[in-house]
Amino acid sequence: MKVNTHYGELKDSYLFSTIAHKVSAYSAAHPDKSIIRLGIGDVTLPLCPAVVEAMQAAVAEMGKKETFRGYGPEQGYDFLADAITAYYQERGITIGRSEVFVSDGAKSDLGNILDLFDRDNTVLVPDPVYPVYVDTNVMAGRPIRYMDANAENGFLPLPDETVKADILYLCSPNNPTGAVYSREQLKTWVEYALENDAVILFDAAYEAFVRDPALPRSIFEIEGAKRCAIEFCSFSKTAGFTGTRCGYTIVPQELKRDGMSLNAMWLRRQTTKFNGVPYIVQRGAAAVFTPEGQRQVRENIDYYRENARIIASALRERGAWFTGGENSPYIWLKCPEGTGSWAYFDRLLEEAGVVGTPGEGFGKNGEGYFRLTAFGDRANTEEAVRRIAHL
Ligand code: PLP
């Protein structure tokens, strides 16, 4: 018996445990001081009424013999998949029913999609990055190349033609940097992928935060993307489903490699290893796309967007360098006067009682940067901004 020794190659993630440890030590030493958390990327607003009502109605259905449901289609019920295709169609993107796969969230799909790819592919990952892309490939023992995201390229790296990658990850709006690719920039990536026979794994978990119509919310807005990209979406940040769990992935029928359809492979993978998302949750997710649901989730997103604007304008007033804060719930700021990420973390905690996330936790290019999130409540965000400004 041999275990997968690649697990031994994973770097321990001390980021959030170190933060928790430092925060509790500070609280113990200063029980009278209030702490404001702008660190972890979880939502704070509850599910909207349209979602709650739809889930309550679905619970009642499950309690009656005539309307009870057992196993559902692994790739999601038609009522939700149809609502998702209509959501794309509103933006002029035609997605077929068979191209939609409903899941329990983007994180699972981003990890599981790797079942479709041979171990010998080279993976290209931006640095800094959402850590799941790196760790899932390390587990598979796949070689990883990094592309530098930095202040020079606005944390939006573009293809380096000297690098031949097979699988590449793009996340826009980005976690942790809040940076958003333009259509022109995504077009460059699609052209690169088509030329190199590569597949783009496009993480659109934060697409609902994009309000500027000049910016793309889907890779499929780009001509040719259906021949080279898979898109991952989530209800987590769009509709507060971080604890409810639902997402969807679009695998185009046109996407073929080695004479095989990636859509057919993903369908086979999901029907073999996954038994679908609960009916009750899918009813709640479908309610997000009703006119009432859209109005309500938009109100919640606007609330977070206003928090982001408050943080961003305070930083701008003080001449701080940052990305994000617009069309994104994240603000990625340069630590002042060359301070390191952790030194800045300690200073903010000790002198302002504000908790953020040190950039180096997301990759080497994150050193000297710091992530603040807009998912807190308004009063706390305003107070945090006052305290930071005072510093
Ligand atoms: N992708 C990105 C970039 C994220 O930041 C997150 C969550 O923080 C996810 C995916 C995970 O989403 P889900 O809750 O749908 O698994």
mmCIF file of C-alpha atoms and ligand atoms in Angstrom:
data_model
loop_
_atom_site.group_PDB
_atom_site.id
_atom_site.type_symbol
_atom_site.label_atom_id
_atom_site.label_comp_id
_atom_site.label_asym_id
_atom_site.label_seq_id
_atom_site.Cartn_x
_atom_site.Cartn_y
_atom_site.Cartn_z
ATOM 1 C CA MET A 1 0.000 0.000 0.000
ATOM 2 C CA LYS A 2 1.316 3.400 -0.935
ATOM 3 C CA VAL A 3 -0.279 6.680 0.097
ATOM 4 C CA ASN A 4 -0.375 9.775 -2.065
ATOM 5 C CA THR A 5 2.902 11.241 -0.836
ATOM 6 C CA HIS A 6 2.154 14.502 -2.652
ATOM 7 C CA TYR A 7 0.071 15.423 0.415
ATOM 8 C CA GLY A 8 3.426 15.681 2.220
ATOM 9 C CA GLU A 9 4.440 18.415 -0.262
ATOM 10 C CA LEU A 10 1.571 20.713 0.765
ATOM 11 C CA LYS A 11 2.649 23.808 2.648
ATOM 12 C CA ASP A 12 0.850 24.110 5.946
ATOM 13 C CA SER A 13 -1.542 27.015 5.855
ATOM 14 C CA TYR A 14 -0.831 28.914 9.041
ATOM 15 C CA LEU A 15 -2.506 32.065 7.778
ATOM 16 C CA PHE A 16 -5.925 32.040 9.435
ATOM 17 C CA SER A 17 -4.801 30.062 12.494
ATOM 18 C CA THR A 18 -1.949 32.534 13.107
ATOM 19 C CA ILE A 19 -4.406 35.422 12.725
ATOM 20 C CA ALA A 20 -6.835 33.798 15.189
ATOM 21 C CA HIS A 21 -4.000 33.165 17.645
ATOM 22 C CA LYS A 22 -2.745 36.770 17.473
ATOM 23 C CA VAL A 23 -6.268 38.164 17.836
ATOM 24 C CA SER A 24 -7.081 36.055 20.890
ATOM 25 C CA ALA A 25 -3.750 36.965 22.529
ATOM 26 C CA TYR A 26 -4.542 40.663 21.929
ATOM 27 C CA SER A 27 -8.093 40.275 23.319
ATOM 28 C CA ALA A 28 -6.793 38.551 26.436
ATOM 29 C CA ALA A 29 -4.267 41.349 27.013
ATOM 30 C CA HIS A 30 -6.769 44.147 26.254
ATOM 31 C CA PRO A 31 -10.231 42.917 27.341
ATOM 32 C CA ASP A 32 -11.574 46.500 27.183
ATOM 33 C CA LYS A 33 -10.624 47.085 23.505
ATOM 34 C CA SER A 34 -13.080 46.335 20.716
ATOM 35 C CA ILE A 35 -11.817 44.444 17.679
ATOM 36 C CA ILE A 36 -13.166 44.893 14.144
ATOM 37 C CA ARG A 37 -12.638 41.982 11.770
ATOM 38 C CA LEU A 38 -12.114 42.867 8.118
ATOM 39 C CA GLY A 39 -10.066 39.740 7.492
ATOM 40 C CA ILE A 40 -12.028 36.626 6.618
ATOM 41 C CA GLY A 41 -13.966 36.620 3.353
ATOM 42 C CA ASP A 42 -17.273 35.358 4.746
ATOM 43 C CA VAL A 43 -20.554 37.198 4.315
ATOM 44 C CA THR A 44 -22.472 38.701 7.249
ATOM 45 C CA LEU A 45 -25.926 39.508 5.791
ATOM 46 C CA PRO A 46 -28.570 36.751 6.053
ATOM 47 C CA LEU A 47 -30.261 34.955 3.138
ATOM 48 C CA CYS A 48 -32.761 37.244 1.419
ATOM 49 C CA PRO A 49 -36.528 36.710 1.983
ATOM 50 C CA ALA A 50 -37.172 35.341 -1.549
ATOM 51 C CA VAL A 51 -34.620 32.556 -0.924
ATOM 52 C CA VAL A 52 -35.926 31.772 2.568
ATOM 53 C CA GLU A 53 -39.551 31.560 1.334
ATOM 54 C CA ALA A 54 -38.589 29.281 -1.564
ATOM 55 C CA MET A 55 -36.648 26.988 0.761
ATOM 56 C CA GLN A 56 -39.516 26.895 3.285
ATOM 57 C CA ALA A 57 -41.964 25.957 0.505
ATOM 58 C CA ALA A 58 -39.533 23.237 -0.625
ATOM 59 C CA VAL A 59 -39.280 21.860 2.933
ATOM 60 C CA ALA A 60 -43.096 21.612 3.018
ATOM 61 C CA GLU A 61 -43.042 19.764 -0.338
ATOM 62 C CA MET A 62 -40.497 17.297 1.022
ATOM 63 C CA GLY A 63 -42.859 16.560 3.913
ATOM 64 C CA LYS A 64 -45.731 15.406 1.691
ATOM 65 C CA LYS A 65 -45.918 12.053 -0.084
ATOM 66 C CA GLU A 66 -47.201 13.612 -3.347
ATOM 67 C CA THR A 67 -44.397 16.162 -3.632
ATOM 68 C CA PHE A 68 -41.524 14.382 -1.867
ATOM 69 C CA ARG A 69 -38.308 14.066 -3.925
ATOM 70 C CA GLY A 70 -35.528 11.532 -3.609
ATOM 71 C CA TYR A 71 -32.351 11.548 -5.692
ATOM 72 C CA GLY A 72 -32.386 14.373 -8.233
ATOM 73 C CA PRO A 73 -30.414 14.785 -11.461
ATOM 74 C CA GLU A 74 -26.697 14.885 -10.551
ATOM 75 C CA GLN A 75 -26.170 17.953 -12.748
ATOM 76 C CA GLY A 76 -29.052 19.895 -11.147
ATOM 77 C CA TYR A 77 -32.803 20.283 -11.614
ATOM 78 C CA ASP A 78 -34.055 21.870 -14.852
ATOM 79 C CA PHE A 79 -35.782 24.698 -12.955
ATOM 80 C CA LEU A 80 -32.406 25.927 -11.665
ATOM 81 C CA ALA A 81 -30.356 25.177 -14.797
ATOM 82 C CA ASP A 82 -32.951 27.021 -16.921
ATOM 83 C CA ALA A 83 -32.785 30.032 -14.584
ATOM 84 C CA ILE A 84 -28.972 29.987 -14.947
ATOM 85 C CA THR A 85 -29.087 29.862 -18.757
ATOM 86 C CA ALA A 86 -31.581 32.764 -18.706
ATOM 87 C CA TYR A 87 -29.201 34.708 -16.419
ATOM 88 C CA TYR A 88 -26.460 34.333 -19.063
ATOM 89 C CA GLN A 89 -28.870 35.111 -21.900
ATOM 90 C CA GLU A 90 -29.734 38.476 -20.310
ATOM 91 C CA ARG A 91 -26.086 39.350 -20.928
ATOM 92 C CA GLY A 92 -26.240 38.080 -24.510
ATOM 93 C CA ILE A 93 -24.429 34.794 -23.760
ATOM 94 C CA THR A 94 -26.106 31.621 -25.005
ATOM 95 C CA ILE A 95 -25.426 28.635 -22.750
ATOM 96 C CA GLY A 96 -27.146 25.306 -23.399
ATOM 97 C CA ARG A 97 -28.948 23.380 -20.635
ATOM 98 C CA SER A 98 -26.469 20.508 -21.011
ATOM 99 C CA GLU A 99 -23.567 22.900 -20.361
ATOM 100 C CA VAL A 100 -24.765 23.798 -16.826
ATOM 101 C CA PHE A 101 -23.702 21.680 -13.842
ATOM 102 C CA VAL A 102 -25.114 22.619 -10.440
ATOM 103 C CA SER A 103 -22.891 21.761 -7.485
ATOM 104 C CA ASP A 104 -22.384 22.358 -3.775
ATOM 105 C CA GLY A 105 -20.072 25.294 -4.498
ATOM 106 C CA ALA A 106 -17.184 26.546 -6.582
ATOM 107 C CA LYS A 107 -14.483 25.197 -4.272
ATOM 108 C CA SER A 108 -15.515 21.560 -4.798
ATOM 109 C CA ASP A 109 -15.776 21.988 -8.570
ATOM 110 C CA LEU A 110 -12.424 23.777 -8.806
ATOM 111 C CA GLY A 111 -10.816 20.828 -7.049
ATOM 112 C CA ASN A 112 -12.816 18.059 -8.721
ATOM 113 C CA ILE A 113 -12.385 19.353 -12.285
ATOM 114 C CA LEU A 114 -8.777 18.193 -12.103
ATOM 115 C CA ASP A 115 -10.067 14.601 -12.473
ATOM 116 C CA LEU A 116 -10.393 15.424 -16.195
ATOM 117 C CA PHE A 117 -6.728 16.255 -16.715
ATOM 118 C CA ASP A 118 -3.646 14.116 -16.969
ATOM 119 C CA ARG A 119 -1.027 14.498 -14.249
ATOM 120 C CA ASP A 120 1.609 15.605 -16.765
ATOM 121 C CA ASN A 121 -0.033 18.911 -17.700
ATOM 122 C CA THR A 122 1.737 22.104 -16.708
ATOM 123 C CA VAL A 123 -0.396 24.417 -14.616
ATOM 124 C CA LEU A 124 -0.080 28.193 -14.650
ATOM 125 C CA VAL A 125 -1.259 30.000 -11.526
ATOM 126 C CA PRO A 126 -1.117 33.714 -10.707
ATOM 127 C CA ASP A 127 0.722 34.747 -7.538
ATOM 128 C CA PRO A 128 -0.880 35.951 -5.240
ATOM 129 C CA VAL A 129 -3.870 33.643 -5.541
ATOM 130 C CA TYR A 130 -6.825 31.893 -3.874
ATOM 131 C CA PRO A 131 -4.854 28.967 -2.333
ATOM 132 C CA VAL A 132 -7.197 26.194 -3.575
ATOM 133 C CA TYR A 133 -5.739 26.321 -7.122
ATOM 134 C CA VAL A 134 -2.241 25.562 -5.890
ATOM 135 C CA ASP A 135 -3.047 22.982 -3.234
ATOM 136 C CA THR A 136 -5.347 20.857 -5.422
ATOM 137 C CA ASN A 137 -2.601 20.569 -8.048
ATOM 138 C CA VAL A 138 0.087 19.818 -5.455
ATOM 139 C CA MET A 139 -2.140 16.963 -4.216
ATOM 140 C CA ALA A 140 -2.193 15.579 -7.761
ATOM 141 C CA GLY A 141 1.583 15.986 -8.132
ATOM 142 C CA ARG A 142 1.181 18.289 -11.122
ATOM 143 C CA PRO A 143 3.982 20.757 -12.020
ATOM 144 C CA ILE A 144 3.014 24.362 -11.249
ATOM 145 C CA ARG A 145 4.417 27.522 -12.842
ATOM 146 C CA TYR A 146 3.602 30.916 -11.367
ATOM 147 C CA MET A 147 2.874 34.180 -13.129
ATOM 148 C CA ASP A 148 3.748 37.322 -11.221
ATOM 149 C CA ALA A 149 0.871 39.591 -10.329
ATOM 150 C CA ASN A 150 2.355 42.831 -9.016
ATOM 151 C CA ALA A 151 1.984 46.611 -8.862
ATOM 152 C CA GLU A 152 3.582 46.963 -12.343
ATOM 153 C CA ASN A 153 0.819 44.947 -14.038
ATOM 154 C CA GLY A 154 -1.923 46.146 -11.660
ATOM 155 C CA PHE A 155 -2.122 42.562 -10.283
ATOM 156 C CA LEU A 156 -3.512 41.477 -13.673
ATOM 157 C CA PRO A 157 -0.780 39.398 -15.325
ATOM 158 C CA LEU A 158 -0.987 38.793 -19.084
ATOM 159 C CA PRO A 159 0.376 35.822 -21.067
ATOM 160 C CA ASP A 160 4.097 35.348 -21.340
ATOM 161 C CA GLU A 161 4.480 33.700 -24.744
ATOM 162 C CA THR A 162 7.694 31.947 -23.629
ATOM 163 C CA VAL A 163 5.716 29.897 -21.081
ATOM 164 C CA LYS A 164 3.831 26.877 -22.404
ATOM 165 C CA ALA A 165 1.000 26.082 -20.010
ATOM 166 C CA ASP A 166 -1.752 23.485 -20.403
ATOM 167 C CA ILE A 167 -4.117 24.464 -17.598
ATOM 168 C CA LEU A 168 -4.378 28.058 -16.487
ATOM 169 C CA TYR A 169 -6.292 29.720 -13.705
ATOM 170 C CA LEU A 170 -7.850 33.151 -13.936
ATOM 171 C CA CYS A 171 -9.930 34.725 -11.180
ATOM 172 C CA SER A 172 -11.743 37.976 -11.963
ATOM 173 C CA PRO A 173 -12.813 39.891 -9.893
ATOM 174 C CA ASN A 174 -9.820 38.546 -8.051
ATOM 175 C CA ASN A 175 -9.445 37.167 -4.565
ATOM 176 C CA PRO A 176 -7.296 38.514 -2.886
ATOM 177 C CA THR A 177 -6.481 41.592 -5.003
ATOM 178 C CA GLY A 178 -9.951 42.760 -6.100
ATOM 179 C CA ALA A 179 -8.475 43.474 -9.552
ATOM 180 C CA VAL A 180 -10.763 42.902 -12.564
ATOM 181 C CA TYR A 181 -9.574 41.970 -16.079
ATOM 182 C CA SER A 182 -10.834 44.076 -19.000
ATOM 183 C CA ARG A 183 -12.398 42.397 -22.067
ATOM 184 C CA GLU A 184 -9.258 43.213 -24.056
ATOM 185 C CA GLN A 185 -7.060 41.492 -21.459
ATOM 186 C CA LEU A 186 -9.279 38.396 -21.329
ATOM 187 C CA LYS A 187 -9.179 38.286 -25.123
ATOM 188 C CA THR A 188 -5.369 37.991 -24.898
ATOM 189 C CA TRP A 189 -5.754 35.037 -22.531
ATOM 190 C CA VAL A 190 -8.322 33.319 -24.761
ATOM 191 C CA GLU A 191 -6.012 33.744 -27.780
ATOM 192 C CA TYR A 192 -3.095 32.331 -25.777
ATOM 193 C CA ALA A 193 -5.174 29.329 -24.645
ATOM 194 C CA LEU A 194 -6.377 28.596 -28.186
ATOM 195 C CA GLU A 195 -2.838 28.846 -29.604
ATOM 196 C CA ASN A 196 -1.405 26.575 -26.914
ATOM 197 C CA ASP A 197 -4.300 24.114 -26.769
ATOM 198 C CA ALA A 198 -4.600 25.070 -23.101
ATOM 199 C CA VAL A 199 -7.741 25.131 -20.955
ATOM 200 C CA ILE A 200 -8.631 28.198 -18.876
ATOM 201 C CA LEU A 201 -10.295 27.544 -15.519
ATOM 202 C CA PHE A 202 -12.119 30.833 -15.002
ATOM 203 C CA ASP A 203 -13.246 31.564 -11.452
ATOM 204 C CA ALA A 204 -16.185 33.997 -11.602
ATOM 205 C CA ALA A 205 -17.211 33.628 -7.933
ATOM 206 C CA TYR A 206 -17.374 37.443 -7.596
ATOM 207 C CA GLU A 207 -18.997 38.299 -10.966
ATOM 208 C CA ALA A 208 -22.073 39.808 -9.280
ATOM 209 C CA PHE A 209 -19.898 42.583 -7.798
ATOM 210 C CA VAL A 210 -19.073 43.936 -11.278
ATOM 211 C CA ARG A 211 -21.327 46.895 -12.086
ATOM 212 C CA ASP A 212 -19.180 48.655 -14.668
ATOM 213 C CA PRO A 213 -20.653 47.517 -18.014
ATOM 214 C CA ALA A 214 -17.233 47.985 -19.631
ATOM 215 C CA LEU A 215 -15.889 45.085 -17.528
ATOM 216 C CA PRO A 216 -16.592 41.406 -18.285
ATOM 217 C CA ARG A 217 -18.468 39.195 -15.816
ATOM 218 C CA SER A 218 -17.965 35.975 -17.763
ATOM 219 C CA ILE A 219 -15.131 34.552 -19.858
ATOM 220 C CA PHE A 220 -17.824 33.543 -22.372
ATOM 221 C CA GLU A 221 -18.228 37.217 -23.299
ATOM 222 C CA ILE A 222 -15.005 36.638 -25.249
ATOM 223 C CA GLU A 223 -15.152 35.175 -28.746
ATOM 224 C CA GLY A 224 -13.615 31.698 -28.874
ATOM 225 C CA ALA A 225 -13.791 31.110 -25.083
ATOM 226 C CA LYS A 226 -16.204 28.199 -25.476
ATOM 227 C CA ARG A 227 -13.403 26.287 -27.204
ATOM 228 C CA CYS A 228 -10.935 26.788 -24.343
ATOM 229 C CA ALA A 229 -12.612 27.669 -21.023
ATOM 230 C CA ILE A 230 -14.624 26.329 -18.107
ATOM 231 C CA GLU A 231 -16.357 28.846 -15.820
ATOM 232 C CA PHE A 232 -16.973 28.414 -12.081
ATOM 233 C CA CYS A 233 -19.714 30.406 -10.347
ATOM 234 C CA SER A 234 -21.080 30.465 -6.839
ATOM 235 C CA PHE A 235 -24.103 31.645 -4.881
ATOM 236 C CA SER A 236 -21.834 32.129 -1.833
ATOM 237 C CA LYS A 237 -20.956 35.787 -2.233
ATOM 238 C CA THR A 238 -23.767 36.611 -4.672
ATOM 239 C CA ALA A 239 -26.557 35.516 -2.340
ATOM 240 C CA GLY A 240 -25.016 34.655 1.041
ATOM 241 C CA PHE A 241 -24.868 30.887 0.426
ATOM 242 C CA THR A 242 -21.482 30.316 2.130
ATOM 243 C CA GLY A 243 -23.212 28.069 4.676
ATOM 244 C CA THR A 244 -26.095 26.911 2.457
ATOM 245 C CA ARG A 245 -23.770 25.646 -0.341
ATOM 246 C CA CYS A 246 -24.612 25.945 -4.017
ATOM 247 C CA GLY A 247 -22.685 26.865 -7.144
ATOM 248 C CA TYR A 248 -22.566 26.054 -10.843
ATOM 249 C CA THR A 249 -19.989 25.312 -13.463
ATOM 250 C CA ILE A 250 -20.306 25.848 -17.207
ATOM 251 C CA VAL A 251 -18.521 23.291 -19.391
ATOM 252 C CA PRO A 252 -19.155 24.160 -23.063
ATOM 253 C CA GLN A 253 -20.045 21.453 -25.569
ATOM 254 C CA GLU A 254 -17.463 22.940 -27.933
ATOM 255 C CA LEU A 255 -14.631 22.255 -25.482
ATOM 256 C CA LYS A 256 -12.751 19.207 -26.822
ATOM 257 C CA ARG A 257 -9.214 17.933 -26.314
ATOM 258 C CA ASP A 258 -7.580 14.709 -27.548
ATOM 259 C CA GLY A 259 -10.815 13.962 -29.425
ATOM 260 C CA MET A 260 -12.750 13.898 -26.144
ATOM 261 C CA SER A 261 -15.560 16.210 -25.016
ATOM 262 C CA LEU A 262 -14.787 17.765 -21.634
ATOM 263 C CA ASN A 263 -18.528 18.273 -21.187
ATOM 264 C CA ALA A 264 -19.177 14.532 -21.594
ATOM 265 C CA MET A 265 -16.236 13.726 -19.307
ATOM 266 C CA TRP A 266 -17.489 16.103 -16.577
ATOM 267 C CA LEU A 267 -21.017 14.663 -16.856
ATOM 268 C CA ARG A 268 -19.543 11.169 -16.449
ATOM 269 C CA ARG A 269 -17.398 12.325 -13.522
ATOM 270 C CA GLN A 270 -20.306 14.006 -11.738
ATOM 271 C CA THR A 271 -22.790 11.173 -12.314
ATOM 272 C CA THR A 272 -20.199 8.726 -10.965
ATOM 273 C CA LYS A 273 -18.906 10.606 -7.932
ATOM 274 C CA PHE A 274 -21.621 13.144 -7.024
ATOM 275 C CA ASN A 275 -25.291 12.745 -6.165
ATOM 276 C CA GLY A 276 -26.496 16.305 -6.593
ATOM 277 C CA VAL A 277 -27.390 19.306 -4.451
ATOM 278 C CA PRO A 278 -30.385 19.069 -2.084
ATOM 279 C CA TYR A 279 -33.739 19.957 -3.699
ATOM 280 C CA ILE A 280 -34.414 22.495 -0.940
ATOM 281 C CA VAL A 281 -31.129 24.311 -1.604
ATOM 282 C CA GLN A 282 -31.689 24.327 -5.379
ATOM 283 C CA ARG A 283 -35.152 25.869 -4.867
ATOM 284 C CA GLY A 284 -33.504 28.583 -2.757
ATOM 285 C CA ALA A 285 -30.844 29.145 -5.448
ATOM 286 C CA ALA A 286 -33.487 29.371 -8.199
ATOM 287 C CA ALA A 287 -35.270 32.089 -6.197
ATOM 288 C CA VAL A 288 -32.130 34.250 -6.561
ATOM 289 C CA PHE A 289 -32.998 34.619 -10.271
ATOM 290 C CA THR A 290 -36.633 35.714 -9.806
ATOM 291 C CA PRO A 291 -37.213 39.487 -10.178
ATOM 292 C CA GLU A 292 -37.798 39.766 -6.416
ATOM 293 C CA GLY A 293 -34.725 37.630 -5.657
ATOM 294 C CA GLN A 294 -32.550 39.674 -8.014
ATOM 295 C CA ARG A 295 -33.710 42.911 -6.399
ATOM 296 C CA GLN A 296 -32.999 41.569 -2.912
ATOM 297 C CA VAL A 297 -29.561 40.072 -3.596
ATOM 298 C CA ARG A 298 -28.589 43.223 -5.454
ATOM 299 C CA GLU A 299 -29.492 45.241 -2.360
ATOM 300 C CA ASN A 300 -27.163 43.067 -0.252
ATOM 301 C CA ILE A 301 -24.351 43.278 -2.800
ATOM 302 C CA ASP A 302 -24.825 47.063 -2.916
ATOM 303 C CA TYR A 303 -24.430 47.149 0.849
ATOM 304 C CA TYR A 304 -21.052 45.373 0.599
ATOM 305 C CA ARG A 305 -20.085 47.508 -2.391
ATOM 306 C CA GLU A 306 -20.764 50.634 -0.334
ATOM 307 C CA ASN A 307 -18.506 49.257 2.451
ATOM 308 C CA ALA A 308 -15.808 48.737 -0.194
ATOM 309 C CA ARG A 309 -16.303 52.291 -1.461
ATOM 310 C CA ILE A 310 -15.971 53.697 2.084
ATOM 311 C CA ILE A 311 -12.683 51.850 2.643
ATOM 312 C CA ALA A 312 -11.353 52.706 -0.825
ATOM 313 C CA SER A 313 -12.156 56.421 -0.611
ATOM 314 C CA ALA A 314 -10.494 56.736 2.812
ATOM 315 C CA LEU A 315 -7.355 55.050 1.427
ATOM 316 C CA ARG A 316 -7.435 57.221 -1.690
ATOM 317 C CA GLU A 317 -7.696 60.390 0.434
ATOM 318 C CA ARG A 318 -4.552 59.360 2.249
ATOM 319 C CA GLY A 319 -2.681 58.537 -0.931
ATOM 320 C CA ALA A 320 -2.427 54.792 -0.235
ATOM 321 C CA TRP A 321 -1.799 52.509 -3.221
ATOM 322 C CA PHE A 322 -4.456 49.815 -3.631
ATOM 323 C CA THR A 323 -6.352 47.660 -6.120
ATOM 324 C CA GLY A 324 -10.000 46.556 -5.882
ATOM 325 C CA GLY A 325 -12.675 48.289 -3.843
ATOM 326 C CA GLU A 326 -14.789 48.834 -6.968
ATOM 327 C CA ASN A 327 -16.535 45.966 -8.749
ATOM 328 C CA SER A 328 -15.144 43.729 -5.986
ATOM 329 C CA PRO A 329 -15.566 43.131 -2.241
ATOM 330 C CA TYR A 330 -11.774 43.097 -1.678
ATOM 331 C CA ILE A 331 -9.320 45.936 -1.166
ATOM 332 C CA TRP A 332 -5.642 45.077 -1.638
ATOM 333 C CA LEU A 333 -3.430 47.802 -0.266
ATOM 334 C CA LYS A 334 0.275 48.418 -0.211
ATOM 335 C CA CYS A 335 1.516 48.495 3.365
ATOM 336 C CA PRO A 336 2.857 51.958 4.252
ATOM 337 C CA GLU A 337 6.549 52.861 4.087
ATOM 338 C CA GLY A 338 7.728 49.437 3.050
ATOM 339 C CA THR A 339 6.240 47.721 6.135
ATOM 340 C CA GLY A 340 5.954 43.924 5.782
ATOM 341 C CA SER A 341 2.507 42.262 5.684
ATOM 342 C CA TRP A 342 2.740 40.741 9.146
ATOM 343 C CA ALA A 343 4.300 43.856 10.680
ATOM 344 C CA TYR A 344 1.363 45.859 9.284
ATOM 345 C CA PHE A 345 -1.073 43.246 10.605
ATOM 346 C CA ASP A 346 0.437 43.607 14.107
ATOM 347 C CA ARG A 347 0.378 47.385 13.916
ATOM 348 C CA LEU A 348 -3.267 47.555 12.790
ATOM 349 C CA LEU A 349 -4.296 45.109 15.490
ATOM 350 C CA GLU A 350 -2.333 46.706 18.305
ATOM 351 C CA GLU A 351 -2.850 50.355 17.452
ATOM 352 C CA ALA A 352 -6.293 50.299 15.801
ATOM 353 C CA GLY A 353 -7.912 47.019 16.885
ATOM 354 C CA VAL A 354 -8.569 46.196 13.214
ATOM 355 C CA VAL A 355 -7.959 42.729 11.758
ATOM 356 C CA GLY A 356 -7.101 42.238 8.083
ATOM 357 C CA THR A 357 -5.251 39.549 6.143
ATOM 358 C CA PRO A 358 -1.496 39.762 5.448
ATOM 359 C CA GLY A 359 -0.882 39.528 1.701
ATOM 360 C CA GLU A 360 1.974 37.055 1.926
ATOM 361 C CA GLY A 361 -0.543 34.398 2.963
ATOM 362 C CA PHE A 362 -1.637 34.367 -0.716
ATOM 363 C CA GLY A 363 1.807 33.982 -2.299
ATOM 364 C CA LYS A 364 5.260 35.553 -2.387
ATOM 365 C CA ASN A 365 4.064 38.595 -4.368
ATOM 366 C CA GLY A 366 1.634 39.343 -1.558
ATOM 367 C CA GLU A 367 4.513 40.346 0.730
ATOM 368 C CA GLY A 368 4.172 44.044 1.564
ATOM 369 C CA TYR A 369 0.427 43.999 0.778
ATOM 370 C CA PHE A 370 -2.676 43.626 2.896
ATOM 371 C CA ARG A 371 -6.260 42.504 2.180
ATOM 372 C CA LEU A 372 -9.331 44.157 3.665
ATOM 373 C CA THR A 373 -12.818 42.841 2.964
ATOM 374 C CA ALA A 374 -16.117 44.661 2.561
ATOM 375 C CA PHE A 375 -18.220 41.861 4.061
ATOM 376 C CA GLY A 376 -18.471 43.437 7.525
ATOM 377 C CA ASP A 377 -21.344 45.537 8.771
ATOM 378 C CA ARG A 378 -21.554 49.246 7.937
ATOM 379 C CA ALA A 379 -20.977 50.717 11.403
ATOM 380 C CA ASN A 380 -17.928 48.497 11.987
ATOM 381 C CA THR A 381 -16.517 49.291 8.555
ATOM 382 C CA GLU A 382 -16.878 53.026 9.167
ATOM 383 C CA GLU A 383 -15.298 52.714 12.593
ATOM 384 C CA ALA A 384 -12.416 50.612 11.170
ATOM 385 C CA VAL A 385 -11.781 53.250 8.509
ATOM 386 C CA ARG A 386 -11.716 56.002 11.162
ATOM 387 C CA ARG A 387 -9.213 54.032 13.217
ATOM 388 C CA ILE A 388 -6.976 53.247 10.233
ATOM 389 C CA ALA A 389 -7.096 56.892 9.141
ATOM 390 C CA HIS A 390 -6.092 57.941 12.649
ATOM 391 C CA LEU A 391 -2.994 55.751 12.387
HETATM 392 N N1 PLP B 1 -13.373 31.011 -5.619
HETATM 393 C C1 PLP B 1 -12.900 32.088 -4.971
HETATM 394 C C2 PLP B 1 -11.990 33.031 -5.692
HETATM 395 C C3 PLP B 1 -13.230 32.321 -3.630
HETATM 396 O O1 PLP B 1 -12.725 33.380 -2.996
HETATM 397 C C4 PLP B 1 -14.086 31.403 -2.975
HETATM 398 C C5 PLP B 1 -14.463 31.583 -1.574
HETATM 399 O O2 PLP B 1 -13.978 32.367 -0.828
HETATM 400 C C6 PLP B 1 -14.542 30.302 -3.695
HETATM 401 C C7 PLP B 1 -14.171 30.136 -5.010
HETATM 402 C C8 PLP B 1 -15.385 29.254 -3.029
HETATM 403 O O3 PLP B 1 -16.705 29.430 -3.277
HETATM 404 P P1 PLP B 1 -17.795 28.409 -2.703
HETATM 405 O O4 PLP B 1 -18.262 28.945 -1.399
HETATM 406 O O5 PLP B 1 -18.863 28.398 -3.752
HETATM 407 O O6 PLP B 1 -17.165 27.060 -2.567
#
